Amino acid sequence: MLDTGCETGSRPPSAGPPDEPCDLVTVPARQGLEAVDILRLRESVGPVLHDGAGGTLGFLVPPGTADGWDLPGSVCTPAHRRGGPAAGPPVAGTGWLVPPESAHAGTTEPARLRAALGEAARTLAAAEGRS
């Protein structure tokens, strides 16, 4: 998924002011969907994008996360969250899997995301007999 920014609309109170930087962690859809479920159960998921083809998910994370992100199988890139009316995601062919108004937080905390992605990878490996 290419990223040109992270548009919000109605944001949770913890989302911060509009027009602030954020980063985007992009992962394969299967692992990302498992991680979304894990984070929802722990009430710590922020807004999540999906691409139109269904191949990747993008988790909004705090700015600066990309500087130290090194989780294999994922990419973290700097982005920009634009405020204003809820006009939908900024990247053509994407949509909200977890829209800002349904998220538990304005962004997903990187350590929690890393743990959820690891747990998701282990779950998928076990389901496929690769444990």
PDB file of C-alpha atoms in Angstrom:
ATOM      1  CA  MET A   1       0.000   0.000   0.000  1.00  0.00           C
ATOM      2  CA  LEU A   2       1.434   3.357  -0.945  1.00  0.00           C
ATOM      3  CA  ASP A   3       0.940   6.055   1.612  1.00  0.00           C
ATOM      4  CA  THR A   4       0.371   9.714   1.068  1.00  0.00           C
ATOM      5  CA  GLY A   5      -1.018  10.414   4.504  1.00  0.00           C
ATOM      6  CA  CYS A   6      -3.516   9.431   7.091  1.00  0.00           C
ATOM      7  CA  GLU A   7      -6.768  11.291   6.973  1.00  0.00           C
ATOM      8  CA  THR A   8      -8.994  11.202   9.975  1.00  0.00           C
ATOM      9  CA  GLY A   9     -12.377  12.769  10.464  1.00  0.00           C
ATOM     10  CA  SER A  10     -14.122  12.304  13.728  1.00  0.00           C
ATOM     11  CA  ARG A  11     -11.216  11.274  15.895  1.00  0.00           C
ATOM     12  CA  PRO A  12     -11.160   9.740  19.329  1.00  0.00           C
ATOM     13  CA  PRO A  13     -10.203  12.218  22.060  1.00  0.00           C
ATOM     14  CA  SER A  14      -6.676  10.816  22.215  1.00  0.00           C
ATOM     15  CA  ALA A  15      -6.107  11.396  18.504  1.00  0.00           C
ATOM     16  CA  GLY A  16      -4.604  14.832  19.056  1.00  0.00           C
ATOM     17  CA  PRO A  17      -5.021  17.918  16.928  1.00  0.00           C
ATOM     18  CA  PRO A  18      -5.632  17.711  13.172  1.00  0.00           C
ATOM     19  CA  ASP A  19      -2.805  18.127  10.660  1.00  0.00           C
ATOM     20  CA  GLU A  20      -0.188  16.331  12.724  1.00  0.00           C
ATOM     21  CA  PRO A  21       2.349  13.780  11.532  1.00  0.00           C
ATOM     22  CA  CYS A  22       1.867  10.058  12.042  1.00  0.00           C
ATOM     23  CA  ASP A  23       3.542   6.937  10.672  1.00  0.00           C
ATOM     24  CA  LEU A  24       1.971   3.979   8.901  1.00  0.00           C
ATOM     25  CA  VAL A  25       2.957   0.333   9.481  1.00  0.00           C
ATOM     26  CA  THR A  26       2.008  -1.791   6.467  1.00  0.00           C
ATOM     27  CA  VAL A  27       1.680  -5.576   6.815  1.00  0.00           C
ATOM     28  CA  PRO A  28       0.258  -8.518   4.831  1.00  0.00           C
ATOM     29  CA  ALA A  29      -3.514  -8.702   5.233  1.00  0.00           C
ATOM     30  CA  ARG A  30      -3.731 -12.133   6.934  1.00  0.00           C
ATOM     31  CA  GLN A  31      -1.268 -11.188   9.651  1.00  0.00           C
ATOM     32  CA  GLY A  32      -2.806  -7.738   9.952  1.00  0.00           C
ATOM     33  CA  LEU A  33      -6.338  -9.070  10.391  1.00  0.00           C
ATOM     34  CA  GLU A  34      -5.167 -11.386  13.172  1.00  0.00           C
ATOM     35  CA  ALA A  35      -3.355  -8.459  14.811  1.00  0.00           C
ATOM     36  CA  VAL A  36      -6.467  -6.256  14.564  1.00  0.00           C
ATOM     37  CA  ASP A  37      -8.474  -8.934  16.403  1.00  0.00           C
ATOM     38  CA  ILE A  38      -5.797  -9.213  19.104  1.00  0.00           C
ATOM     39  CA  LEU A  39      -5.601  -5.434  19.548  1.00  0.00           C
ATOM     40  CA  ARG A  40      -9.400  -5.070  19.632  1.00  0.00           C
ATOM     41  CA  LEU A  41      -9.598  -7.636  22.425  1.00  0.00           C
ATOM     42  CA  ARG A  42      -7.019  -5.609  24.335  1.00  0.00           C
ATOM     43  CA  GLU A  43      -8.807  -2.337  23.499  1.00  0.00           C
ATOM     44  CA  SER A  44      -5.688  -0.827  21.991  1.00  0.00           C
ATOM     45  CA  VAL A  45      -6.271  -0.635  18.227  1.00  0.00           C
ATOM     46  CA  GLY A  46      -5.991   2.676  16.413  1.00  0.00           C
ATOM     47  CA  PRO A  47      -7.278   3.416  12.899  1.00  0.00           C
ATOM     48  CA  VAL A  48      -6.403   0.793  10.280  1.00  0.00           C
ATOM     49  CA  LEU A  49      -6.447   1.082   6.475  1.00  0.00           C
ATOM     50  CA  HIS A  50      -6.888  -1.734   3.945  1.00  0.00           C
ATOM     51  CA  ASP A  51      -5.973  -1.679   0.292  1.00  0.00           C
ATOM     52  CA  GLY A  52      -8.643  -2.336  -2.308  1.00  0.00           C
ATOM     53  CA  ALA A  53      -7.025  -5.569  -3.472  1.00  0.00           C
ATOM     54  CA  GLY A  54      -7.045  -6.946   0.078  1.00  0.00           C
ATOM     55  CA  GLY A  55      -3.307  -7.623   0.143  1.00  0.00           C
ATOM     56  CA  THR A  56      -2.187  -5.266   2.915  1.00  0.00           C
ATOM     57  CA  LEU A  57      -3.325  -3.414   6.011  1.00  0.00           C
ATOM     58  CA  GLY A  58      -1.885  -0.179   7.370  1.00  0.00           C
ATOM     59  CA  PHE A  59      -1.836   0.679  11.091  1.00  0.00           C
ATOM     60  CA  LEU A  60      -1.561   4.348  12.096  1.00  0.00           C
ATOM     61  CA  VAL A  61       1.190   4.709  14.696  1.00  0.00           C
ATOM     62  CA  PRO A  62       2.778   7.733  16.423  1.00  0.00           C
ATOM     63  CA  PRO A  63       5.227   9.875  14.458  1.00  0.00           C
ATOM     64  CA  GLY A  64       8.832   8.759  14.766  1.00  0.00           C
ATOM     65  CA  THR A  65       7.968   5.054  14.833  1.00  0.00           C
ATOM     66  CA  ALA A  66       9.508   4.578  11.372  1.00  0.00           C
ATOM     67  CA  ASP A  67      12.920   5.622  12.728  1.00  0.00           C
ATOM     68  CA  GLY A  68      13.261   2.443  14.789  1.00  0.00           C
ATOM     69  CA  TRP A  69      10.856   0.004  13.128  1.00  0.00           C
ATOM     70  CA  ASP A  70      12.582  -3.205  12.042  1.00  0.00           C
ATOM     71  CA  LEU A  71       9.969  -5.955  12.187  1.00  0.00           C
ATOM     72  CA  PRO A  72      10.478  -8.396   9.285  1.00  0.00           C
ATOM     73  CA  GLY A  73       7.516  -8.646   6.937  1.00  0.00           C
ATOM     74  CA  SER A  74       6.351  -5.095   7.615  1.00  0.00           C
ATOM     75  CA  VAL A  75       7.241  -1.591   6.525  1.00  0.00           C
ATOM     76  CA  CYS A  76       6.852   1.631   8.498  1.00  0.00           C
ATOM     77  CA  THR A  77       6.847   4.950   6.680  1.00  0.00           C
ATOM     78  CA  PRO A  78       6.339   8.542   7.805  1.00  0.00           C
ATOM     79  CA  ALA A  79       2.921   9.924   6.950  1.00  0.00           C
ATOM     80  CA  HIS A  80       0.703  12.878   7.730  1.00  0.00           C
ATOM     81  CA  ARG A  81      -2.698  12.895   9.329  1.00  0.00           C
ATOM     82  CA  ARG A  82      -4.980  15.497   7.826  1.00  0.00           C
ATOM     83  CA  GLY A  83      -7.877  16.894   9.795  1.00  0.00           C
ATOM     84  CA  GLY A  84     -11.174  18.078   8.489  1.00  0.00           C
ATOM     85  CA  PRO A  85     -14.402  16.367   7.540  1.00  0.00           C
ATOM     86  CA  ALA A  86     -14.430  12.579   7.209  1.00  0.00           C
ATOM     87  CA  ALA A  87     -13.705  12.335   3.491  1.00  0.00           C
ATOM     88  CA  GLY A  88     -12.281   8.825   3.677  1.00  0.00           C
ATOM     89  CA  PRO A  89      -8.740   7.542   3.334  1.00  0.00           C
ATOM     90  CA  PRO A  90      -6.320   9.604   1.264  1.00  0.00           C
ATOM     91  CA  VAL A  91      -4.953   6.791  -0.900  1.00  0.00           C
ATOM     92  CA  ALA A  92      -6.983   5.782  -3.966  1.00  0.00           C
ATOM     93  CA  GLY A  93      -8.185   2.207  -3.710  1.00  0.00           C
ATOM     94  CA  THR A  94      -8.022   2.041   0.088  1.00  0.00           C
ATOM     95  CA  GLY A  95     -10.631   2.148   2.801  1.00  0.00           C
ATOM     96  CA  TRP A  96     -10.910   2.098   6.552  1.00  0.00           C
ATOM     97  CA  LEU A  97     -10.948  -1.331   8.171  1.00  0.00           C
ATOM     98  CA  VAL A  98     -11.052   0.393  11.561  1.00  0.00           C
ATOM     99  CA  PRO A  99     -12.198   3.982  10.984  1.00  0.00           C
ATOM    100  CA  PRO A 100     -10.917   6.688  13.321  1.00  0.00           C
ATOM    101  CA  GLU A 101     -14.296   7.047  15.014  1.00  0.00           C
ATOM    102  CA  SER A 102     -14.362   3.310  15.853  1.00  0.00           C
ATOM    103  CA  ALA A 103     -10.764   3.043  17.057  1.00  0.00           C
ATOM    104  CA  HIS A 104      -9.802   2.715  20.717  1.00  0.00           C
ATOM    105  CA  ALA A 105      -7.003   5.265  20.288  1.00  0.00           C
ATOM    106  CA  GLY A 106      -5.787   7.889  17.838  1.00  0.00           C
ATOM    107  CA  THR A 107      -2.876   5.624  16.879  1.00  0.00           C
ATOM    108  CA  THR A 108      -1.785   2.118  17.791  1.00  0.00           C
ATOM    109  CA  GLU A 109       1.052   2.036  20.317  1.00  0.00           C
ATOM    110  CA  PRO A 110       4.108   0.547  18.523  1.00  0.00           C
ATOM    111  CA  ALA A 111       5.119  -1.952  21.224  1.00  0.00           C
ATOM    112  CA  ARG A 112       1.566  -3.317  21.404  1.00  0.00           C
ATOM    113  CA  LEU A 113       1.410  -3.524  17.604  1.00  0.00           C
ATOM    114  CA  ARG A 114       4.762  -5.339  17.471  1.00  0.00           C
ATOM    115  CA  ALA A 115       3.557  -7.839  20.107  1.00  0.00           C
ATOM    116  CA  ALA A 116       0.222  -8.367  18.318  1.00  0.00           C
ATOM    117  CA  LEU A 117       1.940  -8.880  14.953  1.00  0.00           C
ATOM    118  CA  GLY A 118       4.282 -11.436  16.536  1.00  0.00           C
ATOM    119  CA  GLU A 119       1.374 -13.255  18.146  1.00  0.00           C
ATOM    120  CA  ALA A 120      -0.523 -13.160  14.838  1.00  0.00           C
ATOM    121  CA  ALA A 121       2.462 -14.632  12.956  1.00  0.00           C
ATOM    122  CA  ARG A 122       2.741 -17.469  15.486  1.00  0.00           C
ATOM    123  CA  THR A 123      -1.012 -18.147  15.265  1.00  0.00           C
ATOM    124  CA  LEU A 124      -0.914 -18.300  11.457  1.00  0.00           C
ATOM    125  CA  ALA A 125       2.173 -20.533  11.498  1.00  0.00           C
ATOM    126  CA  ALA A 126       0.494 -22.946  13.912  1.00  0.00           C
ATOM    127  CA  ALA A 127      -2.705 -22.995  11.832  1.00  0.00           C
ATOM    128  CA  GLU A 128      -0.642 -23.841   8.752  1.00  0.00           C
ATOM    129  CA  GLY A 129       1.362 -26.512  10.586  1.00  0.00           C
ATOM    130  CA  ARG A 130       4.589 -24.501  10.540  1.00  0.00           C
ATOM    131  CA  SER A 131       5.006 -24.096  14.311  1.00  0.00           C
TER     132      SER A 131
END
